[in-house]
Amino acid sequence: MNTIEKGKKYVMNTYNRFPIALDHGEGMYVYDENGKKYLDFLGGIAVNSLGHAHPALAENIANQAKKLIHCSNLYWTAPMANLAEKLVKESELDRVFFCNSGAESIEAALKLARKFGNRTGRQEIIAMLHSFHGRTFGAVTATGQTHYHEGFGDMLPHIKYAVFNNIESIKSTITKNTCAVIMEPVQGEGGIHPANIDFLKAVRRLCDEKNIMLIFDEVQCGCGRLGTYFAYQTFGVTPDALCMAKGIAGGIPMGAMMAKQAFADCFNPGDHASTFGGNPMAASCGNVVFDILKNGVLENVAENGKYLTEKLNALKSKYDVIKDVRGIGYMQGIELDMPVSGIISAAIENGLLLANAGANVVRFVPALIAEKKHIDEATEILDKVLSSL
Ligand SMILES: *Cc1c(COP(=O)(O)O)cnc(C)c1O
């Protein structure tokens, strides 16, 4: 059996995978088992922030493996303490909880919100329609798309939904029982929809007035993807807590939930935990990624993100099927007036890896090291695919 046949026989059937088996990569490119080369504009779904086989990251993994991979959270390690310091000093938040994935960072935030609300007898959390927060029960309940809920019975109670970018909807959904509001500053899986700055400011004011904890899910849009290390810095609106994962450690599984001191104080020893969370392997990779991003890569995203927008707008003027170009930095999408699955398959055949975000949106979330020449190459391939429709 080859890799694809073996996978289909033994791996649980939770993904519709494309019929290619990837073997290795370098920078912006990956190669399959047959040696075919692909330009990677999916970046492991917004995870491989430094591209593939980045020398500094690979070297760090080898060195750290020879020192200490894991030692439990009963002890301190320098990689964990150093990464926490970097994240706190870079942000307006004060404390970090480390975990291993996006969903786990959301669960941590939901539990912190409940603990905060418990002080005043509140436990309702308001999430946005068309949001995506992950697949564990709390995170999937907060996900405002019913098709993720179907067939799983009762969801977590006390979660309500409001319309994203609509302050009146949030106002009318808040009750005396509301303790938190959670949203993505740029909705990812829901179709690449950035928040309006005025909306975020109004939500911030409302939460301050009513003593409600504001949580930003930056799992996809954070860690440099918008051209600032934290997504909220692009909007100038600071949340009380935020969730990170995907790109934080360049592909080594890691998540983090940060909070301002007053909220972080709601957790006491024993309230929440994670066996692998912040282990020295993942944390050392988080440090390497953070340092490299701060050393010129964020500027690259801010500058060339605009170039990507220009190139996508040029395609929009050429092809009527493209209805909209949306997004910021290296988190962008084009909305078509039809399902995009055929386009994505055709792009793969032509050596370009892309993903969808909802049925009609093609998503561009390349590694943050992508340069103008890669954007040129990607948009040329896409142009060819669109012209053959
Ligand atoms: C991917 C994603 C998650 C879930 O992350 P996992 O690591 O898959 O659990 C949560 N929120 C957002 C915005 C995401 O894009």
mmCIF file of C-alpha atoms and ligand atoms in Angstrom:
data_model
loop_
_atom_site.group_PDB
_atom_site.id
_atom_site.type_symbol
_atom_site.label_atom_id
_atom_site.label_comp_id
_atom_site.label_asym_id
_atom_site.label_seq_id
_atom_site.Cartn_x
_atom_site.Cartn_y
_atom_site.Cartn_z
ATOM 1 C CA MET A 1 0.000 0.000 0.000
ATOM 2 C CA ASN A 2 1.205 3.512 -0.691
ATOM 3 C CA THR A 3 0.841 6.349 1.824
ATOM 4 C CA ILE A 4 -2.553 7.499 0.576
ATOM 5 C CA GLU A 5 -4.034 3.968 0.537
ATOM 6 C CA LYS A 6 -2.643 3.230 4.010
ATOM 7 C CA GLY A 7 -3.973 6.512 5.403
ATOM 8 C CA LYS A 8 -7.416 5.869 3.967
ATOM 9 C CA LYS A 9 -7.500 2.415 5.535
ATOM 10 C CA TYR A 10 -6.187 3.231 9.024
ATOM 11 C CA VAL A 11 -6.742 6.940 9.801
ATOM 12 C CA MET A 12 -10.155 7.969 11.125
ATOM 13 C CA ASN A 13 -12.329 9.500 8.470
ATOM 14 C CA THR A 14 -12.610 13.109 9.709
ATOM 15 C CA TYR A 15 -11.001 14.975 6.792
ATOM 16 C CA ASN A 16 -11.523 15.125 3.036
ATOM 17 C CA ARG A 17 -7.832 15.131 2.154
ATOM 18 C CA PHE A 18 -6.484 16.017 -1.276
ATOM 19 C CA PRO A 19 -4.865 12.982 -2.973
ATOM 20 C CA ILE A 20 -1.271 14.074 -2.441
ATOM 21 C CA ALA A 21 1.268 12.877 0.158
ATOM 22 C CA LEU A 22 3.778 15.546 1.202
ATOM 23 C CA ASP A 23 7.332 14.585 2.034
ATOM 24 C CA HIS A 24 9.461 17.647 2.776
ATOM 25 C CA GLY A 25 9.672 21.380 2.297
ATOM 26 C CA GLU A 26 12.013 24.318 2.147
ATOM 27 C CA GLY A 27 11.019 27.947 2.692
ATOM 28 C CA MET A 28 7.858 28.668 0.701
ATOM 29 C CA TYR A 29 7.848 25.322 -1.145
ATOM 30 C CA VAL A 30 6.806 21.753 -0.324
ATOM 31 C CA TYR A 31 7.432 18.547 -2.262
ATOM 32 C CA ASP A 32 5.262 15.453 -2.488
ATOM 33 C CA GLU A 33 6.455 11.844 -2.474
ATOM 34 C CA ASN A 34 6.743 11.907 -6.271
ATOM 35 C CA GLY A 35 9.026 14.936 -6.108
ATOM 36 C CA LYS A 36 6.394 17.361 -7.414
ATOM 37 C CA LYS A 37 6.997 20.909 -6.145
ATOM 38 C CA TYR A 38 4.243 23.156 -4.748
ATOM 39 C CA LEU A 39 4.268 26.826 -3.792
ATOM 40 C CA ASP A 40 2.682 26.801 -0.327
ATOM 41 C CA PHE A 41 0.128 29.596 0.150
ATOM 42 C CA LEU A 42 -1.699 27.637 2.826
ATOM 43 C CA GLY A 43 1.216 27.487 5.269
ATOM 44 C CA GLY A 44 -0.236 24.520 7.163
ATOM 45 C CA ILE A 45 -3.417 26.648 7.544
ATOM 46 C CA ALA A 46 -1.744 29.746 8.953
ATOM 47 C CA VAL A 47 0.682 27.708 11.101
ATOM 48 C CA ASN A 48 4.112 27.558 9.412
ATOM 49 C CA SER A 49 4.924 31.210 10.085
ATOM 50 C CA LEU A 50 8.607 30.799 9.121
ATOM 51 C CA GLY A 51 7.935 28.521 6.157
ATOM 52 C CA HIS A 52 9.348 25.000 5.955
ATOM 53 C CA ALA A 53 12.645 23.723 7.378
ATOM 54 C CA HIS A 54 13.666 27.139 8.696
ATOM 55 C CA PRO A 55 17.328 26.620 9.768
ATOM 56 C CA ALA A 56 17.037 28.490 13.103
ATOM 57 C CA LEU A 57 13.868 26.638 14.083
ATOM 58 C CA ALA A 58 15.244 23.239 13.019
ATOM 59 C CA GLU A 59 18.483 23.865 14.910
ATOM 60 C CA ASN A 60 16.577 24.956 18.017
ATOM 61 C CA ILE A 61 14.439 21.793 17.923
ATOM 62 C CA ALA A 62 17.540 19.595 17.701
ATOM 63 C CA ASN A 63 19.359 21.453 20.491
ATOM 64 C CA GLN A 64 16.359 21.606 22.817
ATOM 65 C CA ALA A 65 15.672 17.880 22.273
ATOM 66 C CA LYS A 66 19.155 17.132 23.556
ATOM 67 C CA LYS A 67 18.511 19.227 26.702
ATOM 68 C CA LEU A 68 14.886 18.826 27.833
ATOM 69 C CA ILE A 69 11.712 18.128 25.846
ATOM 70 C CA HIS A 70 9.246 17.943 28.697
ATOM 71 C CA CYS A 71 9.324 18.079 32.486
ATOM 72 C CA SER A 72 5.678 18.792 33.588
ATOM 73 C CA ASN A 73 4.247 22.013 34.933
ATOM 74 C CA LEU A 74 5.374 21.213 38.468
ATOM 75 C CA TYR A 75 8.665 23.017 37.691
ATOM 76 C CA TRP A 76 9.859 26.183 35.982
ATOM 77 C CA THR A 77 11.885 26.243 32.763
ATOM 78 C CA ALA A 78 13.623 29.209 31.131
ATOM 79 C CA PRO A 79 11.970 28.780 27.683
ATOM 80 C CA MET A 80 8.485 29.056 29.246
ATOM 81 C CA ALA A 81 9.352 32.017 31.505
ATOM 82 C CA ASN A 82 11.143 33.817 28.657
ATOM 83 C CA LEU A 83 8.271 33.381 26.193
ATOM 84 C CA ALA A 84 5.740 34.574 28.791
ATOM 85 C CA GLU A 85 7.898 37.658 29.427
ATOM 86 C CA LYS A 86 8.136 38.418 25.694
ATOM 87 C CA LEU A 87 4.380 38.084 25.148
ATOM 88 C CA VAL A 88 3.545 40.247 28.166
ATOM 89 C CA LYS A 89 6.103 42.962 27.318
ATOM 90 C CA GLU A 90 4.891 43.085 23.698
ATOM 91 C CA SER A 91 1.218 43.436 24.762
ATOM 92 C CA GLU A 92 -1.067 45.212 27.225
ATOM 93 C CA LEU A 93 -1.953 41.894 28.859
ATOM 94 C CA ASP A 94 -0.274 40.697 32.023
ATOM 95 C CA ARG A 95 -0.324 36.903 32.340
ATOM 96 C CA VAL A 96 -0.052 33.864 30.069
ATOM 97 C CA PHE A 97 -1.501 30.355 30.309
ATOM 98 C CA PHE A 98 0.200 27.912 27.916
ATOM 99 C CA CYS A 99 -1.541 24.997 26.221
ATOM 100 C CA ASN A 100 -1.264 23.036 22.960
ATOM 101 C CA SER A 101 -3.901 24.116 20.462
ATOM 102 C CA GLY A 102 -6.406 26.771 19.506
ATOM 103 C CA ALA A 103 -9.411 24.951 20.919
ATOM 104 C CA GLU A 104 -7.575 24.463 24.199
ATOM 105 C CA SER A 105 -6.790 28.181 24.417
ATOM 106 C CA ILE A 106 -10.492 28.927 23.832
ATOM 107 C CA GLU A 107 -11.495 26.465 26.570
ATOM 108 C CA ALA A 108 -9.103 28.248 28.928
ATOM 109 C CA ALA A 109 -10.676 31.615 28.082
ATOM 110 C CA LEU A 110 -14.234 30.275 28.468
ATOM 111 C CA LYS A 111 -13.381 28.785 31.857
ATOM 112 C CA LEU A 112 -11.683 32.025 32.943
ATOM 113 C CA ALA A 113 -14.804 33.940 31.841
ATOM 114 C CA ARG A 114 -17.023 31.607 33.900
ATOM 115 C CA LYS A 115 -14.730 31.992 36.909
ATOM 116 C CA PHE A 116 -14.855 35.791 36.500
ATOM 117 C CA GLY A 117 -18.647 35.769 36.078
ATOM 118 C CA ASN A 118 -19.061 33.489 39.064
ATOM 119 C CA ARG A 119 -17.986 36.344 41.360
ATOM 120 C CA THR A 120 -21.121 38.267 40.378
ATOM 121 C CA GLY A 121 -23.444 35.352 39.623
ATOM 122 C CA ARG A 122 -23.186 35.610 35.813
ATOM 123 C CA GLN A 123 -22.327 32.835 33.361
ATOM 124 C CA GLU A 124 -23.622 33.810 29.939
ATOM 125 C CA ILE A 125 -21.109 34.215 27.078
ATOM 126 C CA ILE A 126 -21.913 35.952 23.802
ATOM 127 C CA ALA A 127 -20.221 34.709 20.628
ATOM 128 C CA MET A 128 -20.565 35.871 17.030
ATOM 129 C CA LEU A 129 -22.460 34.291 14.164
ATOM 130 C CA HIS A 130 -20.142 32.865 11.448
ATOM 131 C CA SER A 131 -17.338 32.581 13.984
ATOM 132 C CA PHE A 132 -14.994 29.621 14.382
ATOM 133 C CA HIS A 133 -13.322 28.718 17.677
ATOM 134 C CA GLY A 134 -12.420 25.015 17.414
ATOM 135 C CA ARG A 135 -13.879 21.534 17.890
ATOM 136 C CA THR A 136 -13.945 20.770 21.619
ATOM 137 C CA PHE A 137 -17.407 21.107 23.192
ATOM 138 C CA GLY A 138 -16.988 24.624 24.592
ATOM 139 C CA ALA A 139 -15.158 25.952 21.538
ATOM 140 C CA VAL A 140 -17.584 24.359 19.082
ATOM 141 C CA THR A 141 -20.539 25.784 21.030
ATOM 142 C CA ALA A 142 -18.988 29.265 20.770
ATOM 143 C CA THR A 143 -18.637 28.616 17.016
ATOM 144 C CA GLY A 144 -21.648 30.409 15.538
ATOM 145 C CA GLN A 145 -22.242 28.007 12.634
ATOM 146 C CA THR A 146 -24.898 25.345 13.294
ATOM 147 C CA HIS A 147 -23.445 22.776 10.889
ATOM 148 C CA TYR A 148 -20.551 22.263 13.333
ATOM 149 C CA HIS A 149 -23.109 21.389 16.074
ATOM 150 C CA GLU A 150 -25.287 18.931 14.173
ATOM 151 C CA GLY A 151 -25.394 15.365 15.440
ATOM 152 C CA PHE A 152 -23.633 16.034 18.747
ATOM 153 C CA GLY A 153 -26.622 16.540 21.024
ATOM 154 C CA ASP A 154 -26.695 19.373 23.568
ATOM 155 C CA MET A 155 -24.048 22.079 23.301
ATOM 156 C CA LEU A 156 -22.551 23.939 26.312
ATOM 157 C CA PRO A 157 -25.339 25.969 27.958
ATOM 158 C CA HIS A 158 -25.356 29.778 28.403
ATOM 159 C CA ILE A 159 -23.741 30.677 25.068
ATOM 160 C CA LYS A 160 -25.707 33.109 22.862
ATOM 161 C CA TYR A 161 -24.939 34.516 19.411
ATOM 162 C CA ALA A 162 -24.889 38.064 18.057
ATOM 163 C CA VAL A 163 -24.219 39.524 14.616
ATOM 164 C CA PHE A 164 -20.529 40.345 13.972
ATOM 165 C CA ASN A 165 -19.823 43.995 13.114
ATOM 166 C CA ASN A 166 -23.268 44.984 14.453
ATOM 167 C CA ILE A 167 -23.129 46.765 17.818
ATOM 168 C CA GLU A 168 -26.942 46.954 18.140
ATOM 169 C CA SER A 169 -27.083 43.155 17.908
ATOM 170 C CA ILE A 170 -24.531 42.811 20.720
ATOM 171 C CA LYS A 171 -26.403 45.365 22.870
ATOM 172 C CA SER A 172 -29.684 43.531 22.459
ATOM 173 C CA THR A 173 -28.113 40.111 23.179
ATOM 174 C CA ILE A 174 -26.426 41.186 26.435
ATOM 175 C CA THR A 175 -28.427 40.462 29.601
ATOM 176 C CA LYS A 176 -27.806 40.838 33.347
ATOM 177 C CA ASN A 177 -26.352 37.325 33.176
ATOM 178 C CA THR A 178 -23.659 38.137 30.538
ATOM 179 C CA CYS A 179 -20.051 37.811 31.765
ATOM 180 C CA ALA A 180 -18.091 37.712 28.478
ATOM 181 C CA VAL A 181 -18.091 38.464 24.767
ATOM 182 C CA ILE A 182 -15.818 36.484 22.418
ATOM 183 C CA MET A 183 -14.921 37.285 18.812
ATOM 184 C CA GLU A 184 -12.210 36.970 16.157
ATOM 185 C CA PRO A 185 -10.795 40.382 15.118
ATOM 186 C CA VAL A 186 -10.698 38.843 11.623
ATOM 187 C CA GLN A 187 -13.115 35.953 11.163
ATOM 188 C CA GLY A 188 -11.182 33.147 9.485
ATOM 189 C CA GLU A 189 -13.138 29.980 8.721
ATOM 190 C CA GLY A 190 -16.291 32.120 8.425
ATOM 191 C CA GLY A 191 -14.899 33.633 5.206
ATOM 192 C CA ILE A 192 -12.112 36.177 6.038
ATOM 193 C CA HIS A 193 -14.193 39.031 7.483
ATOM 194 C CA PRO A 194 -12.206 41.752 9.318
ATOM 195 C CA ALA A 195 -13.936 43.607 12.161
ATOM 196 C CA ASN A 196 -14.711 47.305 11.687
ATOM 197 C CA ILE A 197 -12.537 49.398 14.005
ATOM 198 C CA ASP A 198 -15.548 51.454 15.146
ATOM 199 C CA PHE A 199 -17.408 48.251 15.982
ATOM 200 C CA LEU A 200 -14.512 46.960 18.092
ATOM 201 C CA LYS A 201 -14.248 50.310 19.886
ATOM 202 C CA ALA A 202 -17.989 50.297 20.622
ATOM 203 C CA VAL A 203 -17.784 46.699 21.911
ATOM 204 C CA ARG A 204 -14.855 47.700 24.136
ATOM 205 C CA ARG A 205 -16.851 50.638 25.603
ATOM 206 C CA LEU A 206 -19.917 48.473 26.150
ATOM 207 C CA CYS A 207 -17.910 45.767 27.921
ATOM 208 C CA ASP A 208 -16.246 48.398 30.146
ATOM 209 C CA GLU A 209 -19.621 49.927 31.074
ATOM 210 C CA LYS A 210 -21.145 46.568 31.970
ATOM 211 C CA ASN A 211 -18.074 44.900 33.520
ATOM 212 C CA ILE A 212 -18.030 42.236 30.790
ATOM 213 C CA MET A 213 -14.824 40.379 29.849
ATOM 214 C CA LEU A 214 -13.870 40.957 26.200
ATOM 215 C CA ILE A 215 -12.051 37.981 24.640
ATOM 216 C CA PHE A 216 -10.341 38.102 21.245
ATOM 217 C CA ASP A 217 -9.698 34.829 19.433
ATOM 218 C CA GLU A 218 -6.423 35.575 17.649
ATOM 219 C CA VAL A 219 -5.688 31.912 16.943
ATOM 220 C CA GLN A 220 -5.577 32.526 13.184
ATOM 221 C CA CYS A 221 -5.147 36.302 12.830
ATOM 222 C CA GLY A 222 -2.540 36.718 15.598
ATOM 223 C CA CYS A 223 1.187 35.908 15.894
ATOM 224 C CA GLY A 224 2.185 38.375 13.170
ATOM 225 C CA ARG A 225 -0.310 37.460 10.460
ATOM 226 C CA LEU A 226 -1.759 41.000 10.197
ATOM 227 C CA GLY A 227 1.675 42.669 10.319
ATOM 228 C CA THR A 228 1.590 43.303 14.089
ATOM 229 C CA TYR A 229 2.533 40.532 16.532
ATOM 230 C CA PHE A 230 -0.929 40.692 18.141
ATOM 231 C CA ALA A 231 -3.970 41.150 15.913
ATOM 232 C CA TYR A 232 -5.553 43.638 18.335
ATOM 233 C CA GLN A 233 -2.605 46.024 17.781
ATOM 234 C CA THR A 234 -3.679 46.382 14.138
ATOM 235 C CA PHE A 235 -7.089 47.637 15.353
ATOM 236 C CA GLY A 236 -5.936 49.600 18.408
ATOM 237 C CA VAL A 237 -8.537 47.964 20.678
ATOM 238 C CA THR A 238 -7.215 45.929 23.614
ATOM 239 C CA PRO A 239 -9.158 42.881 24.846
ATOM 240 C CA ASP A 240 -9.235 41.614 28.453
ATOM 241 C CA ALA A 241 -8.123 38.176 27.306
ATOM 242 C CA LEU A 242 -6.855 36.717 24.060
ATOM 243 C CA CYS A 243 -6.313 33.286 22.562
ATOM 244 C CA MET A 244 -3.388 32.284 20.373
ATOM 245 C CA ALA A 245 -2.146 29.081 18.737
ATOM 246 C CA LYS A 246 -1.549 28.178 15.057
ATOM 247 C CA GLY A 247 1.584 30.191 14.147
ATOM 248 C CA ILE A 248 2.901 30.802 17.672
ATOM 249 C CA ALA A 249 5.658 28.146 17.526
ATOM 250 C CA GLY A 250 6.084 27.821 13.749
ATOM 251 C CA GLY A 251 4.410 24.399 13.512
ATOM 252 C CA ILE A 252 5.239 22.781 16.842
ATOM 253 C CA PRO A 253 1.848 22.415 18.594
ATOM 254 C CA MET A 254 1.316 25.249 21.064
ATOM 255 C CA GLY A 255 -1.454 27.518 22.295
ATOM 256 C CA ALA A 256 -1.656 30.372 24.772
ATOM 257 C CA MET A 257 -4.361 32.344 26.545
ATOM 258 C CA MET A 258 -3.397 35.759 27.896
ATOM 259 C CA ALA A 259 -5.349 37.994 30.278
ATOM 260 C CA LYS A 260 -5.126 41.283 32.082
ATOM 261 C CA GLN A 261 -4.190 40.922 35.734
ATOM 262 C CA ALA A 262 -7.682 41.545 37.151
ATOM 263 C CA PHE A 263 -9.061 38.680 35.046
ATOM 264 C CA ALA A 264 -6.039 36.383 35.391
ATOM 265 C CA ASP A 265 -6.517 36.678 39.171
ATOM 266 C CA CYS A 266 -9.741 34.649 38.829
ATOM 267 C CA PHE A 267 -7.644 31.485 38.297
ATOM 268 C CA ASN A 268 -6.010 29.892 41.344
ATOM 269 C CA PRO A 269 -3.725 26.835 41.436
ATOM 270 C CA GLY A 270 -5.786 23.782 40.520
ATOM 271 C CA ASP A 271 -8.461 25.681 38.571
ATOM 272 C CA HIS A 272 -7.054 24.840 35.154
ATOM 273 C CA ALA A 273 -4.118 22.869 33.740
ATOM 274 C CA SER A 274 -2.519 21.200 30.736
ATOM 275 C CA THR A 275 0.083 18.417 30.910
ATOM 276 C CA PHE A 276 2.072 19.494 27.846
ATOM 277 C CA GLY A 277 1.285 23.226 28.100
ATOM 278 C CA GLY A 278 4.353 25.434 27.698
ATOM 279 C CA ASN A 279 6.812 22.556 27.692
ATOM 280 C CA PRO A 280 10.420 23.563 26.939
ATOM 281 C CA MET A 281 10.333 22.198 23.366
ATOM 282 C CA ALA A 282 7.241 24.171 22.322
ATOM 283 C CA ALA A 283 8.186 27.265 24.338
ATOM 284 C CA SER A 284 11.726 27.398 22.928
ATOM 285 C CA CYS A 285 10.222 27.318 19.415
ATOM 286 C CA GLY A 286 7.820 30.104 20.428
ATOM 287 C CA ASN A 287 10.834 32.198 21.460
ATOM 288 C CA VAL A 288 12.645 31.545 18.165
ATOM 289 C CA VAL A 289 9.554 32.465 16.113
ATOM 290 C CA PHE A 290 8.867 35.601 18.190
ATOM 291 C CA ASP A 291 12.464 36.870 17.848
ATOM 292 C CA ILE A 292 12.565 36.285 14.095
ATOM 293 C CA LEU A 293 9.180 37.947 13.545
ATOM 294 C CA LYS A 294 10.306 41.003 15.544
ATOM 295 C CA ASN A 295 13.474 41.146 13.447
ATOM 296 C CA GLY A 296 11.933 42.374 10.174
ATOM 297 C CA VAL A 297 9.289 39.755 9.342
ATOM 298 C CA LEU A 298 6.361 41.798 10.735
ATOM 299 C CA GLU A 299 7.379 44.669 8.455
ATOM 300 C CA ASN A 300 7.519 42.210 5.549
ATOM 301 C CA VAL A 301 3.906 41.163 6.238
ATOM 302 C CA ALA A 302 2.667 44.746 6.573
ATOM 303 C CA GLU A 303 4.352 45.827 3.336
ATOM 304 C CA ASN A 304 3.802 42.804 1.132
ATOM 305 C CA GLY A 305 0.296 42.245 2.514
ATOM 306 C CA LYS A 306 -0.619 45.432 0.660
ATOM 307 C CA TYR A 307 1.079 44.039 -2.445
ATOM 308 C CA LEU A 308 -1.008 40.849 -2.144
ATOM 309 C CA THR A 309 -4.183 42.989 -1.918
ATOM 310 C CA GLU A 310 -3.146 44.863 -5.093
ATOM 311 C CA LYS A 311 -2.498 41.632 -6.986
ATOM 312 C CA LEU A 312 -5.831 40.123 -5.856
ATOM 313 C CA ASN A 313 -7.666 43.316 -6.829
ATOM 314 C CA ALA A 314 -6.040 43.080 -10.260
ATOM 315 C CA LEU A 315 -7.481 39.564 -10.626
ATOM 316 C CA LYS A 316 -10.868 40.902 -9.479
ATOM 317 C CA SER A 317 -10.878 43.502 -12.261
ATOM 318 C CA LYS A 318 -10.020 40.774 -14.758
ATOM 319 C CA TYR A 319 -12.527 38.111 -13.668
ATOM 320 C CA ASP A 320 -16.220 38.830 -13.006
ATOM 321 C CA VAL A 321 -16.542 35.656 -10.906
ATOM 322 C CA ILE A 322 -14.532 37.401 -8.150
ATOM 323 C CA LYS A 323 -17.003 39.413 -6.049
ATOM 324 C CA ASP A 324 -14.797 40.694 -3.247
ATOM 325 C CA VAL A 325 -11.208 40.897 -1.967
ATOM 326 C CA ARG A 326 -10.944 41.004 1.840
ATOM 327 C CA GLY A 327 -8.415 40.735 4.643
ATOM 328 C CA ILE A 328 -5.284 42.262 6.116
ATOM 329 C CA GLY A 329 -1.581 41.358 5.842
ATOM 330 C CA TYR A 330 -1.125 37.671 5.124
ATOM 331 C CA MET A 331 -4.715 36.757 5.946
ATOM 332 C CA GLN A 332 -6.710 37.507 2.835
ATOM 333 C CA GLY A 333 -9.474 35.977 0.789
ATOM 334 C CA ILE A 334 -11.314 36.380 -2.480
ATOM 335 C CA GLU A 335 -15.036 35.670 -2.586
ATOM 336 C CA LEU A 336 -16.389 34.136 -5.772
ATOM 337 C CA ASP A 337 -19.971 33.835 -6.958
ATOM 338 C CA MET A 338 -19.602 30.036 -6.896
ATOM 339 C CA PRO A 339 -18.044 27.229 -4.811
ATOM 340 C CA VAL A 340 -14.239 27.324 -4.975
ATOM 341 C CA SER A 341 -13.400 23.626 -4.463
ATOM 342 C CA GLY A 342 -12.725 23.100 -8.199
ATOM 343 C CA ILE A 343 -10.402 26.111 -8.278
ATOM 344 C CA ILE A 344 -8.444 24.833 -5.297
ATOM 345 C CA SER A 345 -8.024 21.379 -6.879
ATOM 346 C CA ALA A 346 -6.908 22.986 -10.152
ATOM 347 C CA ALA A 347 -4.423 25.182 -8.269
ATOM 348 C CA ILE A 348 -2.930 22.097 -6.610
ATOM 349 C CA GLU A 349 -2.546 20.422 -10.015
ATOM 350 C CA ASN A 350 -0.723 23.571 -11.149
ATOM 351 C CA GLY A 351 1.617 23.484 -8.133
ATOM 352 C CA LEU A 352 -0.052 25.932 -5.745
ATOM 353 C CA LEU A 353 -1.439 24.985 -2.319
ATOM 354 C CA LEU A 354 -4.442 27.077 -1.220
ATOM 355 C CA ALA A 355 -7.399 26.557 1.109
ATOM 356 C CA ASN A 356 -11.007 27.674 1.128
ATOM 357 C CA ALA A 357 -12.697 29.566 3.991
ATOM 358 C CA GLY A 358 -16.353 28.644 3.656
ATOM 359 C CA ALA A 359 -17.703 27.395 0.326
ATOM 360 C CA ASN A 360 -17.135 30.487 -1.856
ATOM 361 C CA VAL A 361 -13.925 32.015 -0.500
ATOM 362 C CA VAL A 362 -10.333 31.201 -1.504
ATOM 363 C CA ARG A 363 -8.025 31.929 1.425
ATOM 364 C CA PHE A 364 -4.409 33.132 1.304
ATOM 365 C CA VAL A 365 -2.498 32.488 4.553
ATOM 366 C CA PRO A 366 1.101 31.950 3.419
ATOM 367 C CA ALA A 367 4.145 31.803 5.677
ATOM 368 C CA LEU A 368 4.991 35.279 6.994
ATOM 369 C CA ILE A 369 8.327 35.142 5.135
ATOM 370 C CA ALA A 370 6.567 35.179 1.720
ATOM 371 C CA GLU A 371 8.134 37.765 -0.605
ATOM 372 C CA LYS A 372 6.816 39.717 -3.600
ATOM 373 C CA LYS A 373 8.178 37.090 -6.011
ATOM 374 C CA HIS A 374 6.122 34.390 -4.264
ATOM 375 C CA ILE A 375 3.004 36.571 -4.452
ATOM 376 C CA ASP A 376 3.692 37.068 -8.175
ATOM 377 C CA GLU A 377 4.096 33.329 -8.701
ATOM 378 C CA ALA A 378 0.922 32.474 -6.732
ATOM 379 C CA THR A 379 -1.258 35.046 -8.478
ATOM 380 C CA GLU A 380 0.092 33.969 -11.906
ATOM 381 C CA ILE A 381 -0.923 30.361 -11.220
ATOM 382 C CA LEU A 382 -4.323 31.522 -9.972
ATOM 383 C CA ASP A 383 -4.736 33.693 -13.072
ATOM 384 C CA LYS A 384 -4.060 30.633 -15.250
ATOM 385 C CA VAL A 385 -6.589 28.541 -13.268
ATOM 386 C CA LEU A 386 -9.275 31.269 -13.455
ATOM 387 C CA SER A 387 -8.726 31.791 -17.194
ATOM 388 C CA SER A 388 -9.429 28.099 -17.850
ATOM 389 C CA LEU A 389 -12.780 28.099 -15.991
HETATM 390 C C1 LIG B 1 -7.976 27.082 13.936
HETATM 391 C C2 LIG B 1 -8.747 27.959 14.847
HETATM 392 C C3 LIG B 1 -9.141 27.525 16.126
HETATM 393 C C4 LIG B 1 -8.928 26.115 16.608
HETATM 394 O O1 LIG B 1 -7.588 25.775 16.686
HETATM 395 P P1 LIG B 1 -7.136 24.230 16.850
HETATM 396 O O2 LIG B 1 -5.671 24.314 17.073
HETATM 397 O O3 LIG B 1 -7.519 23.532 15.579
HETATM 398 O O4 LIG B 1 -7.878 23.685 18.009
HETATM 399 C C5 LIG B 1 -9.768 28.438 16.952
HETATM 400 N N1 LIG B 1 -10.020 29.679 16.550
HETATM 401 C C6 LIG B 1 -9.679 30.126 15.329
HETATM 402 C C7 LIG B 1 -9.963 31.549 14.949
HETATM 403 C C8 LIG B 1 -9.041 29.276 14.431
HETATM 404 O O5 LIG B 1 -8.724 29.712 13.203
#
